[in-house]
Amino acid sequence: MQPLHELPAVADGPKPPAEPKPAPRIRRDRFLLLAMLPGLALLLTFHYLPLLGNIIAFKDFQPYLGLVDSPWIGLDNFRVIVEGDPVFLKALTNTLLIMLLQIGIVFTLPIALALLLDSLLSERLKRVVQTILYLPHFLSWVIVISIFNELLGGSGPINTFLRRHDLGTIDIIGNSAVFKELITGQVLWKEAGWAMILFLAALSRIDPELYEASAVDGAGRLRQMWHVTLPGLRSVIVLLLILRLGDALTVGFEQILLQQQAVGVDASEVLDTYVYNNGIVQSDWGVSAAVGLVKGLVGVALVLGANRLAHAFGEAGLYRREAR
Amino acid sequence: MRGNTPTGAIRAFKGVLLTVCCALVVVPFVGIVSTSLATREQIVRSGGFVIIPDEVTFSAYRALFTGGVVPRAVGVSVFITLVGTALSLASTTLLAYGLSRPATRAHRPVLMLVVGALLFTPGIIPGYLTVDLLGLIDSYWAVILPVVVSAFNVVILRAFFMEIPAELVESARIDGASDRQIFGRIVLPLSKAVLSVIGLFYAVGYWNAFFGALLYLNDSAKWPIQLVLRTYVVNQQQLGVDQVGTTELPPQEALQMAILVISIVPILLVYPFIQRHFSKGVLVGAVKG
């Protein structure tokens, strides 16, 4: 804010007596410039300053020396990645497995759900179903996991029912063998309704005449879906896939952290929990920052690569190539 | 698809499918509310989870609200939500408005910074170090400030502002209105719907704040409701006389469910407003853009 204070004085200086020049742009736009300042300052402090903080990945961080004075150690912190530290490898494998599961199921099921809902004839029924299915998106992970624990846990209604009928019990919560399926189910419960919104919006913009024309040409319902509906959804699907790829290595951090105690590290360690446990809990700052940095860079590379691929297939993607 | 009349069997199949989907969401809520209101005898009889209470008691809520961890945590969460949402709305709106006026000098580099923030997310460790560096550990500001500006919301709001007809702004300017007057008297009133949706999104985010609080609030007296929920519901720590303001303890199941209900109620209260506005407000802009 400081530099701007001096400006009015300059601008208020003696004006030429003849036709008044238009005020300098910086004075004319004073309000707009000041308006952007708080948001910009926060963005710089909490988004770009931390980016600089990534230099910790190249340092032997000593808390008492501070970030600036800690000695540089080059790429030493990146050794865990290259040399395949077992805990890191476990985290990487789990991350990739969960990612595949989530792109396979959590990405495709909402499309099916949107198709189902779109095929309903009653507007009111559609709205009621949507209102119910969106709701879990607004609940925090702590709430969602609490709900799952209460329902599927040892004293939950399902196990109580099984016990009453002498059918034994099924252990879903705290069972490391089904942990990946459990968290996928949780993501589905929380986000499937929300994820279907954009698909629904895209479906509503498909020209009904296309369906009529294809019906005249003798296309059955399945052929219509293949030749009219899915092409109509294509650009949204591509866009969301690109966005998803940017977060591909971010698989349910809060969600997993909350349940790690119950199932153990082997089944549940992912890259983000590795960075948190190793860095913040055990104070191995440099190595964790190195892993976090590589993860972030891979994410950016995936987005840019996927976007390029989308262009190659003639889709607009996230941004256009001709962008200024 | 549309235009065809489905056969009876397909309609029945769809009906079953949708009923199951909706039941999967609704039934847990009913069970949680019911258990929080059920009597000890019924909870014991049903094995810990009650679908329909045969007698209603508010003893769990009374115990929780007499004192102890829950009222304090609710107070913290309300504070974080109110202060955070106000700051978020103000800074996001102003930044988006500045960026929506192409004549503004410097608007392009700032726009690049906003879009860059979408692409490059700071890692957990550098984020923590920044908050530490600023001396915000154990302060509520550590939970609020890092998330005050969401670049995504700035982009959406900017797109909305840019769709306000230029003639409207120009005619106001000819009448002698300053940028500030145009913003306050024309732009803001036209944006009520979209601002209320974005404000509610922010509010939900602050109410749900978990990881920031876990990272930065070491002092458990400062915990918001989500951390209380983690400790006493997810991690199943017992709520004893020290955590509740009374010596007459209702069953743990009822207490846990009651905390869960308390953490969900604010979301349920604002949900209808989000629902009503977001389809025409935010979504339209997002799909077009």
Coordinates of C-alpha atoms in Angstrom, one line a residue:
Chain A
M1 CA 0.0 0.0 0.0
Q2 CA 2.9 2.3 0.7
P3 CA 4.0 3.4 -2.8
L4 CA 0.5 4.4 -3.7
H5 CA 0.2 7.0 -1.0
E6 CA 2.8 9.1 -2.6
L7 CA 1.1 9.1 -5.9
P8 CA -1.8 11.6 -5.4
A9 CA 0.7 14.2 -4.3
V10 CA 2.5 13.9 -7.6
A11 CA -0.7 13.9 -9.6
D12 CA -2.0 16.9 -7.7
G13 CA 1.0 18.9 -8.7
P14 CA 0.5 22.2 -10.7
K15 CA -1.6 21.4 -13.7
P16 CA -1.0 23.1 -17.1
P17 CA -3.5 25.9 -17.5
A18 CA -4.6 24.8 -20.9
E19 CA -6.7 21.7 -21.7
P20 CA -6.4 19.4 -18.7
K21 CA -4.6 16.1 -19.5
P22 CA -6.4 12.9 -18.7
A23 CA -5.4 11.8 -15.2
P24 CA -2.6 9.2 -15.0
R25 CA -3.9 5.7 -15.2
I26 CA -2.6 4.7 -11.9
R27 CA -4.5 7.6 -10.3
R28 CA -7.6 6.9 -12.3
D29 CA -7.6 3.2 -11.4
R30 CA -6.7 3.9 -7.7
F31 CA -9.8 2.1 -6.4
L32 CA -9.4 -0.9 -8.6
L33 CA -5.7 -1.3 -7.8
L34 CA -6.3 -0.9 -4.1
A35 CA -9.2 -3.4 -4.4
M36 CA -6.9 -6.1 -5.7
L37 CA -4.3 -5.5 -3.1
P38 CA -5.5 -7.6 -0.1
G39 CA -6.4 -10.6 -2.2
L40 CA -3.1 -10.4 -4.0
A41 CA -1.1 -10.0 -0.8
L42 CA -2.7 -13.1 0.7
L43 CA -2.1 -15.1 -2.5
L44 CA 1.6 -14.0 -2.5
T45 CA 2.0 -14.8 1.2
F46 CA 0.2 -18.2 1.3
H47 CA 0.7 -19.4 -2.2
Y48 CA 3.8 -18.1 -3.7
L49 CA 6.0 -17.7 -0.6
P50 CA 5.5 -21.4 0.2
L51 CA 6.6 -22.2 -3.4
L52 CA 9.9 -20.5 -2.5
G53 CA 9.9 -22.5 0.7
N54 CA 10.5 -25.6 -1.5
I55 CA 14.2 -24.8 -1.4
I56 CA 14.1 -26.7 1.9
A57 CA 14.1 -29.8 -0.4
F58 CA 17.7 -28.9 -1.3
K59 CA 18.9 -28.1 2.2
D60 CA 19.8 -29.9 5.4
F61 CA 17.2 -28.1 7.4
Q62 CA 18.2 -27.3 10.9
P63 CA 15.3 -25.6 12.8
Y64 CA 17.7 -23.6 15.0
L65 CA 19.5 -22.2 11.9
G66 CA 16.4 -21.5 10.0
L67 CA 15.5 -22.0 6.4
V68 CA 18.0 -19.4 5.0
D69 CA 21.1 -20.4 7.0
S70 CA 20.7 -24.2 6.8
P71 CA 23.4 -25.7 4.6
W72 CA 22.7 -26.6 1.0
I73 CA 23.1 -30.3 0.3
G74 CA 22.1 -30.5 -3.4
L75 CA 20.0 -33.4 -4.3
D76 CA 20.7 -35.5 -1.3
N77 CA 17.1 -35.3 -0.1
F78 CA 15.9 -36.8 -3.3
R79 CA 17.8 -40.0 -2.7
V80 CA 14.9 -41.7 -1.0
I81 CA 13.0 -41.4 -4.3
V82 CA 15.7 -42.7 -6.5
E83 CA 17.0 -45.4 -4.3
G84 CA 13.6 -46.7 -3.4
D85 CA 13.3 -46.3 0.3
P86 CA 10.7 -49.1 1.2
V87 CA 8.3 -46.8 3.0
F88 CA 8.4 -44.4 0.1
L89 CA 7.8 -47.2 -2.4
K90 CA 4.9 -48.4 -0.3
A91 CA 3.4 -44.9 -0.4
L92 CA 3.9 -44.6 -4.1
T93 CA 2.4 -48.0 -4.9
N94 CA -0.6 -47.3 -2.7
T95 CA -1.1 -43.9 -4.3
L96 CA -1.0 -45.3 -7.8
L97 CA -3.4 -48.2 -6.9
I98 CA -5.9 -45.9 -5.3
M99 CA -5.6 -43.5 -8.2
L100 CA -6.4 -46.2 -10.7
L101 CA -9.3 -47.4 -8.6
Q102 CA -10.7 -43.9 -8.3
I103 CA -10.3 -42.9 -11.9
G104 CA -11.9 -46.3 -12.9
I105 CA -14.9 -46.1 -10.5
V106 CA -15.3 -42.7 -9.0
F107 CA -14.9 -41.0 -12.3
T108 CA -17.2 -43.3 -14.4
L109 CA -20.0 -44.0 -12.0
P110 CA -21.2 -40.3 -11.8
I111 CA -21.5 -40.4 -15.6
A112 CA -23.8 -43.4 -15.3
L113 CA -25.7 -41.7 -12.5
A114 CA -26.2 -38.5 -14.6
L115 CA -27.4 -40.6 -17.6
L116 CA -29.9 -42.4 -15.3
L117 CA -31.2 -39.2 -13.8
D118 CA -31.3 -37.4 -17.2
S119 CA -33.6 -40.2 -18.5
L120 CA -36.2 -39.5 -15.9
L121 CA -39.3 -37.7 -17.2
S122 CA -40.4 -35.9 -14.1
E123 CA -38.6 -32.6 -13.5
R124 CA -39.7 -32.6 -9.8
L125 CA -38.4 -36.1 -9.1
K126 CA -35.1 -35.2 -10.7
R127 CA -34.8 -32.2 -8.4
V128 CA -35.6 -34.2 -5.3
V129 CA -33.0 -36.9 -6.2
Q130 CA -30.4 -34.3 -6.9
T131 CA -31.0 -32.4 -3.7
I132 CA -30.5 -35.6 -1.7
L133 CA -27.4 -36.8 -3.7
Y134 CA -25.5 -33.5 -3.5
L135 CA -25.7 -33.2 0.2
P136 CA -22.8 -35.4 1.3
H137 CA -20.4 -33.3 -0.7
F138 CA -20.8 -30.5 1.9
L139 CA -19.9 -32.7 4.9
S140 CA -16.4 -32.8 6.1
W141 CA -14.3 -36.0 5.9
V142 CA -14.4 -36.3 9.7
I143 CA -18.2 -36.5 9.5
V144 CA -18.2 -38.9 6.6
I145 CA -15.8 -41.3 8.3
S146 CA -17.7 -41.0 11.5
I147 CA -20.9 -42.0 9.7
F148 CA -19.1 -45.0 8.0
N149 CA -17.7 -46.1 11.3
E150 CA -21.0 -46.0 13.0
L151 CA -22.7 -47.9 10.3
L152 CA -20.1 -50.5 9.3
G153 CA -18.2 -50.8 12.6
G154 CA -18.4 -53.7 15.1
S155 CA -21.4 -52.2 16.9
G156 CA -23.1 -50.8 13.8
P157 CA -26.5 -52.0 12.6
I158 CA -25.1 -54.3 9.9
N159 CA -22.9 -56.3 12.3
T160 CA -25.6 -56.3 15.0
F161 CA -28.0 -57.8 12.5
L162 CA -25.5 -60.5 11.5
R163 CA -24.7 -61.3 15.1
R164 CA -28.4 -61.6 16.0
H165 CA -28.8 -64.1 13.2
D166 CA -25.7 -66.0 14.1
L167 CA -24.0 -65.1 10.8
G168 CA -20.7 -64.0 12.3
T169 CA -19.5 -60.5 11.7
I170 CA -17.8 -58.7 8.8
D171 CA -14.9 -56.4 9.6
I172 CA -14.8 -53.6 7.1
I173 CA -13.5 -50.8 9.3
G174 CA -10.0 -51.4 10.4
N175 CA -9.5 -54.3 7.9
S176 CA -6.4 -53.5 5.9
A177 CA -7.3 -56.0 3.2
V178 CA -10.3 -54.0 2.1
F179 CA -9.1 -50.5 2.9
K180 CA -8.7 -49.3 -0.7
E181 CA -12.2 -50.5 -1.5
L182 CA -13.5 -48.9 1.7
I183 CA -12.1 -45.4 0.9
T184 CA -13.3 -45.7 -2.7
G185 CA -16.8 -46.4 -1.3
Q186 CA -16.5 -43.4 1.0
V187 CA -15.5 -41.1 -1.9
L188 CA -18.4 -42.4 -4.0
W189 CA -20.8 -41.8 -1.1
K190 CA -19.5 -38.3 -0.6
E191 CA -18.8 -37.1 -4.1
A192 CA -20.8 -39.1 -6.7
G193 CA -23.8 -36.8 -6.6
W194 CA -21.7 -33.7 -6.8
A195 CA -19.6 -35.0 -9.6
M196 CA -22.6 -35.7 -11.7
I197 CA -23.6 -32.0 -11.8
L198 CA -21.4 -31.0 -14.7
F199 CA -22.4 -34.1 -16.7
L200 CA -26.1 -33.3 -16.1
A201 CA -25.5 -29.7 -17.3
A202 CA -23.8 -31.0 -20.5
L203 CA -26.6 -33.5 -21.1
S204 CA -29.2 -30.8 -20.9
R205 CA -27.4 -28.9 -23.7
I206 CA -27.5 -31.8 -26.2
D207 CA -29.9 -30.8 -29.0
P208 CA -33.0 -33.0 -28.8
E209 CA -33.2 -33.0 -32.5
L210 CA -30.2 -35.2 -32.6
Y211 CA -32.1 -37.9 -30.8
E212 CA -35.1 -37.5 -33.1
A213 CA -32.9 -37.7 -36.2
S214 CA -31.1 -40.8 -34.9
A215 CA -34.5 -42.3 -34.0
V216 CA -35.7 -41.7 -37.6
D217 CA -32.5 -43.4 -38.8
G218 CA -33.5 -46.4 -36.8
A219 CA -31.1 -46.1 -33.9
G220 CA -32.2 -48.0 -30.8
R221 CA -31.6 -46.6 -27.3
L222 CA -28.2 -48.0 -26.9
R223 CA -27.0 -46.8 -30.3
Q224 CA -28.4 -43.3 -29.4
M225 CA -26.4 -43.4 -26.2
W226 CA -23.3 -44.3 -28.1
H227 CA -23.7 -42.0 -31.0
V228 CA -25.4 -39.0 -29.5
T229 CA -25.1 -38.9 -25.7
L230 CA -21.5 -39.8 -25.2
P231 CA -20.2 -37.5 -28.0
G232 CA -22.2 -34.8 -26.3
L233 CA -20.5 -35.4 -23.1
R234 CA -17.0 -35.8 -24.6
S235 CA -15.7 -32.3 -24.0
V236 CA -16.8 -32.3 -20.3
I237 CA -15.3 -35.7 -19.7
V238 CA -12.0 -34.6 -21.2
L239 CA -12.0 -31.4 -19.2
L240 CA -12.7 -33.2 -15.9
L241 CA -10.2 -35.9 -16.7
I242 CA -7.5 -33.3 -17.2
L243 CA -8.4 -31.6 -13.9
R244 CA -8.5 -34.9 -12.2
L245 CA -5.0 -35.7 -13.5
G246 CA -3.6 -32.6 -11.9
D247 CA -4.6 -34.1 -8.5
A248 CA -3.9 -37.7 -9.6
L249 CA -1.3 -38.1 -6.9
T250 CA -3.5 -36.5 -4.3
V251 CA -5.6 -39.3 -3.2
G252 CA -7.8 -38.6 -0.2
F253 CA -5.2 -37.1 2.2
E254 CA -7.5 -36.1 5.1
Q255 CA -9.6 -39.2 4.6
I256 CA -6.7 -41.5 4.8
L257 CA -4.9 -39.7 7.6
L258 CA -8.0 -40.1 9.7
Q259 CA -8.2 -43.8 9.2
Q260 CA -4.5 -44.7 9.2
Q261 CA -4.5 -45.6 12.9
A262 CA -7.2 -48.2 12.3
V263 CA -5.6 -50.1 9.4
G264 CA -1.9 -49.5 9.8
V265 CA 0.7 -47.8 7.5
D266 CA 1.2 -50.6 5.1
A267 CA -2.2 -50.5 3.6
S268 CA -2.8 -46.8 3.9
E269 CA 0.4 -44.8 3.4
V270 CA 0.1 -42.6 0.4
L271 CA 2.4 -39.8 -0.8
D272 CA 0.7 -37.1 1.1
T273 CA 0.5 -39.0 4.4
Y274 CA 4.2 -39.9 3.9
V275 CA 5.1 -36.2 3.6
Y276 CA 3.0 -35.4 6.7
N277 CA 4.2 -38.3 8.9
N278 CA 7.8 -38.1 7.8
G279 CA 8.1 -34.4 7.7
I280 CA 5.8 -32.8 10.3
V281 CA 5.5 -35.7 12.7
Q282 CA 9.1 -37.0 12.6
S283 CA 10.7 -33.7 11.6
D284 CA 12.5 -35.1 8.5
W285 CA 11.8 -31.9 6.7
G286 CA 14.1 -31.9 3.7
V287 CA 13.2 -35.4 2.5
S288 CA 9.5 -34.8 2.9
A289 CA 9.7 -31.5 1.1
A290 CA 11.6 -33.3 -1.8
V291 CA 8.9 -35.9 -2.1
G292 CA 6.2 -33.2 -2.0
L293 CA 8.0 -31.1 -4.6
V294 CA 8.4 -34.1 -7.0
K295 CA 4.7 -34.9 -6.5
G296 CA 3.6 -31.4 -7.3
L297 CA 5.8 -31.2 -10.4
V298 CA 4.5 -34.5 -11.7
G299 CA 1.0 -33.2 -11.2
V300 CA 1.7 -30.1 -13.3
A301 CA 3.4 -32.2 -15.9
L302 CA 0.3 -34.5 -16.1
V303 CA -2.0 -31.5 -16.5
L304 CA 0.1 -30.0 -19.3
G305 CA 0.6 -33.3 -21.0
A306 CA -3.0 -34.3 -20.8
N307 CA -4.0 -30.9 -22.2
R308 CA -1.6 -31.3 -25.1
L309 CA -3.1 -34.7 -25.7
A310 CA -6.6 -33.2 -25.6
H311 CA -5.6 -30.6 -28.3
A312 CA -4.2 -33.4 -30.4
F313 CA -7.7 -35.0 -30.3
G314 CA -9.3 -31.7 -31.3
E315 CA -10.7 -30.9 -27.8
A316 CA -10.5 -27.5 -26.2
G317 CA -9.1 -28.9 -23.0
L318 CA -8.4 -26.7 -20.0
Y319 CA -7.1 -23.7 -21.9
R320 CA -6.8 -23.0 -25.6
R321 CA -3.5 -23.2 -27.4
E322 CA -4.2 -19.8 -28.9
A323 CA -4.4 -18.3 -25.4
R324 CA -2.7 -14.9 -25.2
Chain B
M1 CA -33.0 -41.4 -23.9
R2 CA -35.2 -38.3 -24.0
G3 CA -38.0 -38.6 -26.6
N4 CA -38.5 -42.3 -26.2
T5 CA -41.0 -43.7 -23.7
P6 CA -39.3 -46.4 -21.6
T7 CA -40.9 -49.7 -21.1
G8 CA -42.4 -50.7 -17.7
A9 CA -39.5 -53.0 -16.7
I10 CA -36.9 -50.3 -17.4
R11 CA -38.9 -47.8 -15.4
A12 CA -39.2 -50.1 -12.4
F13 CA -35.5 -50.8 -12.6
K14 CA -34.7 -47.1 -12.6
G15 CA -37.0 -46.6 -9.7
V16 CA -35.3 -49.2 -7.6
L17 CA -31.9 -47.9 -8.5
L18 CA -32.7 -44.3 -7.5
T19 CA -34.5 -45.3 -4.3
V20 CA -31.4 -47.3 -3.3
C21 CA -29.1 -44.4 -4.0
C22 CA -31.2 -41.9 -2.0
A23 CA -31.7 -44.4 0.8
L24 CA -27.9 -44.8 1.1
V25 CA -27.7 -41.1 1.9
V26 CA -30.8 -40.6 3.9
V27 CA -30.9 -43.7 6.2
P28 CA -27.6 -42.9 7.9
F29 CA -28.8 -39.5 8.9
V30 CA -32.0 -40.8 10.3
G31 CA -30.1 -43.4 12.3
I32 CA -27.7 -40.9 13.7
V33 CA -30.4 -38.5 14.8
S34 CA -32.4 -41.3 16.2
T35 CA -29.6 -42.8 18.2
S36 CA -28.7 -39.4 19.7
L37 CA -32.2 -39.1 20.9
A38 CA -32.7 -42.7 22.1
T39 CA -32.8 -43.9 25.7
R40 CA -30.1 -46.0 27.2
E41 CA -32.3 -49.1 27.4
Q42 CA -33.1 -48.9 23.7
I43 CA -29.5 -48.4 22.7
V44 CA -28.4 -51.4 24.6
R45 CA -31.3 -53.4 23.3
S46 CA -30.5 -52.6 19.6
G47 CA -26.8 -53.1 19.9
G48 CA -25.7 -49.5 19.7
F49 CA -27.5 -48.1 16.7
V50 CA -31.2 -47.1 16.7
I51 CA -33.2 -46.6 13.5
I52 CA -36.4 -45.3 15.1
P53 CA -36.4 -44.3 18.8
D54 CA -39.5 -45.5 20.7
E55 CA -38.9 -42.8 23.4
V56 CA -37.2 -39.5 22.8
T57 CA -34.7 -38.0 25.3
F58 CA -32.5 -35.0 24.9
S59 CA -30.1 -36.0 27.7
A60 CA -27.1 -36.4 25.4
Y61 CA -27.5 -32.8 24.1
R62 CA -28.1 -31.5 27.6
A63 CA -25.0 -33.2 28.9
L64 CA -22.9 -31.9 26.0
F65 CA -24.1 -28.3 26.2
T66 CA -23.8 -28.1 30.0
G67 CA -20.1 -27.3 29.5
G68 CA -16.8 -28.9 28.6
V69 CA -15.3 -29.5 25.1
V70 CA -18.3 -29.3 22.8
P71 CA -19.6 -25.7 23.6
R72 CA -16.1 -24.4 23.4
A73 CA -15.4 -26.2 20.1
V74 CA -18.7 -24.9 18.6
G75 CA -17.7 -21.4 19.7
V76 CA -14.3 -21.8 18.0
S77 CA -15.8 -23.1 14.8
V78 CA -18.4 -20.3 14.7
F79 CA -15.7 -17.7 15.2
I80 CA -13.5 -19.2 12.5
T81 CA -16.4 -19.5 10.1
L82 CA -17.7 -16.0 10.6
V83 CA -14.4 -14.2 10.5
G84 CA -13.0 -16.4 7.7
T85 CA -16.1 -16.0 5.5
A86 CA -16.2 -12.2 5.9
L87 CA -12.5 -11.9 5.0
S88 CA -12.8 -14.4 2.1
L89 CA -15.8 -12.7 0.6
A90 CA -14.3 -9.2 0.9
S91 CA -10.9 -10.0 -0.6
T92 CA -12.2 -12.4 -3.2
T93 CA -14.9 -10.0 -4.5
L94 CA -12.5 -7.0 -4.6
L95 CA -9.7 -9.0 -6.3
A96 CA -12.2 -10.5 -8.9
Y97 CA -13.7 -7.1 -9.6
G98 CA -10.3 -5.5 -10.1
L99 CA -9.4 -8.3 -12.5
S100 CA -12.7 -8.0 -14.4
R101 CA -11.9 -4.5 -15.6
P102 CA -9.6 -4.9 -18.5
A103 CA -8.6 -1.3 -18.5
T104 CA -6.9 -1.6 -15.2
R105 CA -3.1 -1.4 -15.4
A106 CA -1.4 -4.4 -14.0
H107 CA -4.5 -6.6 -14.3
R108 CA -2.8 -9.0 -16.6
P109 CA 0.2 -10.0 -14.4
V110 CA -2.1 -10.3 -11.4
L111 CA -4.4 -12.5 -13.4
M112 CA -1.4 -14.7 -14.3
L113 CA -0.6 -15.0 -10.6
V114 CA -4.2 -16.1 -9.8
V115 CA -4.2 -18.7 -12.6
G116 CA -0.8 -19.8 -11.6
A117 CA -2.1 -20.4 -8.1
L118 CA -4.6 -22.8 -9.5
L119 CA -1.8 -24.8 -11.2
F120 CA 0.9 -24.8 -8.5
T121 CA -0.3 -25.8 -5.1
P122 CA 2.1 -25.3 -2.3
G123 CA 3.2 -28.5 -0.6
I124 CA 2.4 -29.4 3.0
I125 CA 5.9 -28.8 4.4
P126 CA 6.5 -25.4 2.8
G127 CA 3.0 -24.4 3.8
Y128 CA 3.7 -25.3 7.4
L129 CA 7.0 -23.5 7.4
T130 CA 5.4 -20.3 6.1
V131 CA 2.8 -20.3 8.8
D132 CA 5.5 -21.0 11.3
L133 CA 7.7 -18.3 9.9
L134 CA 4.8 -15.8 10.3
G135 CA 4.5 -16.8 14.0
L136 CA 0.9 -18.0 13.5
I137 CA 1.2 -21.5 15.2
D138 CA -1.5 -22.0 17.8
S139 CA -3.4 -19.0 16.5
Y140 CA -6.8 -19.1 14.8
W141 CA -5.3 -17.0 12.0
A142 CA -3.2 -20.0 10.9
V143 CA -6.5 -21.8 10.2
I144 CA -8.1 -18.8 8.4
L145 CA -5.5 -16.9 6.5
P146 CA -3.9 -19.5 4.2
V147 CA -7.3 -20.3 2.8
V148 CA -8.9 -16.8 2.7
V149 CA -8.5 -16.4 -1.1
S150 CA -9.5 -19.3 -3.3
A151 CA -8.1 -18.7 -6.8
F152 CA -10.9 -20.8 -8.2
N153 CA -13.5 -18.6 -6.7
V154 CA -11.7 -15.5 -7.9
V155 CA -11.8 -16.9 -11.5
I156 CA -15.5 -17.8 -11.2
L157 CA -16.5 -14.4 -9.8
R158 CA -14.4 -12.5 -12.4
A159 CA -16.2 -14.4 -15.2
F160 CA -19.5 -13.3 -13.6
F161 CA -18.5 -9.7 -13.2
M162 CA -17.3 -9.6 -16.9
E163 CA -20.8 -10.6 -18.0
I164 CA -22.4 -7.5 -16.5
P165 CA -23.3 -5.4 -19.5
A166 CA -20.7 -2.8 -20.3
E167 CA -23.4 -0.2 -21.2
L168 CA -24.6 -0.3 -17.6
V169 CA -21.1 0.6 -16.3
E170 CA -20.5 3.2 -19.1
S171 CA -23.8 5.1 -18.5
A172 CA -23.0 5.2 -14.8
R173 CA -19.6 6.6 -15.6
I174 CA -21.1 9.3 -17.8
D175 CA -23.3 10.2 -14.9
G176 CA -20.2 10.8 -13.0
A177 CA -20.0 7.7 -10.9
S178 CA -16.5 6.7 -9.6
D179 CA -15.2 3.1 -9.8
R180 CA -16.1 2.7 -6.1
Q181 CA -19.6 3.9 -6.7
I182 CA -20.1 1.7 -9.7
F183 CA -18.8 -1.3 -7.7
G184 CA -21.0 -0.5 -4.6
R185 CA -24.2 0.6 -6.3
I186 CA -24.3 -1.4 -9.5
V187 CA -22.0 -4.4 -9.4
L188 CA -22.6 -5.7 -5.9
P189 CA -26.4 -5.5 -6.0
L190 CA -26.4 -7.4 -9.3
S191 CA -24.2 -10.1 -7.8
K192 CA -26.1 -11.0 -4.7
A193 CA -27.0 -14.5 -5.8
V194 CA -23.5 -15.5 -6.9
L195 CA -21.9 -13.8 -3.8
S196 CA -24.2 -15.7 -1.5
V197 CA -23.3 -19.0 -3.0
I198 CA -19.6 -18.3 -2.9
G199 CA -20.0 -17.0 0.7
L200 CA -21.7 -20.2 1.7
F201 CA -19.1 -22.3 0.0
Y202 CA -16.4 -20.5 2.0
A203 CA -18.5 -20.8 5.2
V204 CA -18.9 -24.6 4.7
G205 CA -15.1 -24.8 4.1
Y206 CA -14.3 -23.0 7.4
W207 CA -16.9 -25.0 9.4
N208 CA -15.3 -28.2 8.0
A209 CA -11.8 -27.0 8.6
F210 CA -9.8 -30.0 9.9
F211 CA -6.3 -30.3 8.5
G212 CA -5.3 -26.7 9.1
A213 CA -6.5 -27.0 12.7
L214 CA -4.7 -30.3 13.2
L215 CA -1.5 -28.9 11.8
Y216 CA -1.5 -25.5 13.5
L217 CA -3.5 -25.7 16.7
N218 CA -1.4 -27.8 19.2
D219 CA -3.4 -26.5 22.1
S220 CA -6.5 -28.8 22.4
A221 CA -8.4 -26.0 24.2
K222 CA -8.5 -24.2 20.8
W223 CA -9.9 -27.2 18.8
P224 CA -12.8 -26.6 16.5
I225 CA -15.7 -29.1 16.3
Q226 CA -14.1 -31.2 13.6
L227 CA -11.1 -32.1 15.8
V228 CA -13.5 -32.9 18.7
L229 CA -15.3 -35.2 16.3
R230 CA -12.1 -36.9 15.3
T231 CA -11.1 -37.5 18.9
Y232 CA -14.3 -38.7 20.4
V233 CA -16.1 -40.3 17.4
V234 CA -13.5 -41.5 14.9
N235 CA -10.9 -42.4 17.5
Q236 CA -13.5 -43.5 20.0
Q237 CA -12.0 -41.8 23.0
Q238 CA -14.5 -41.9 25.9
L239 CA -16.2 -38.8 26.9
G240 CA -15.9 -38.6 30.6
V241 CA -16.9 -36.1 33.3
D242 CA -13.9 -34.0 32.3
Q243 CA -15.1 -33.5 28.8
V244 CA -18.8 -33.1 29.6
G245 CA -20.3 -30.5 32.0
T246 CA -22.3 -33.0 34.1
T247 CA -21.7 -36.1 36.2
E248 CA -24.7 -37.9 34.9
L249 CA -23.3 -39.4 31.7
P250 CA -25.7 -40.6 28.9
P251 CA -24.5 -43.6 26.9
Q252 CA -21.4 -43.0 24.8
E253 CA -23.2 -43.9 21.6
A254 CA -25.8 -41.2 22.2
L255 CA -23.1 -38.7 23.0
Q256 CA -21.1 -39.5 19.9
M257 CA -24.1 -39.3 17.7
A258 CA -25.1 -36.0 19.3
I259 CA -21.7 -34.5 18.5
L260 CA -22.1 -35.8 15.0
V261 CA -25.5 -34.2 14.7
I262 CA -24.2 -30.9 16.1
S263 CA -21.5 -30.8 13.5
I264 CA -23.9 -31.5 10.7
V265 CA -26.8 -29.2 11.6
P266 CA -25.2 -25.9 10.4
I267 CA -24.6 -27.6 7.0
L268 CA -28.2 -28.7 6.8
L269 CA -29.3 -25.2 7.7
V270 CA -27.4 -23.4 4.9
Y271 CA -27.9 -26.3 2.4
P272 CA -31.3 -25.1 1.0
F273 CA -29.8 -21.7 0.2
I274 CA -26.8 -23.2 -1.6
Q275 CA -29.1 -25.5 -3.5
R276 CA -31.4 -22.7 -4.6
H277 CA -28.8 -20.5 -5.9
F278 CA -25.9 -22.4 -7.1
S279 CA -27.4 -24.0 -10.2
K280 CA -28.2 -20.6 -11.8
G281 CA -25.3 -18.7 -10.2
V282 CA -21.9 -20.5 -10.1
L283 CA -22.7 -23.4 -12.3
V284 CA -23.8 -21.5 -15.3
G285 CA -20.6 -19.5 -15.3
A286 CA -18.4 -22.5 -14.8
V287 CA -19.9 -24.5 -17.6
K288 CA -19.8 -21.6 -20.1
G289 CA -16.2 -20.7 -19.1

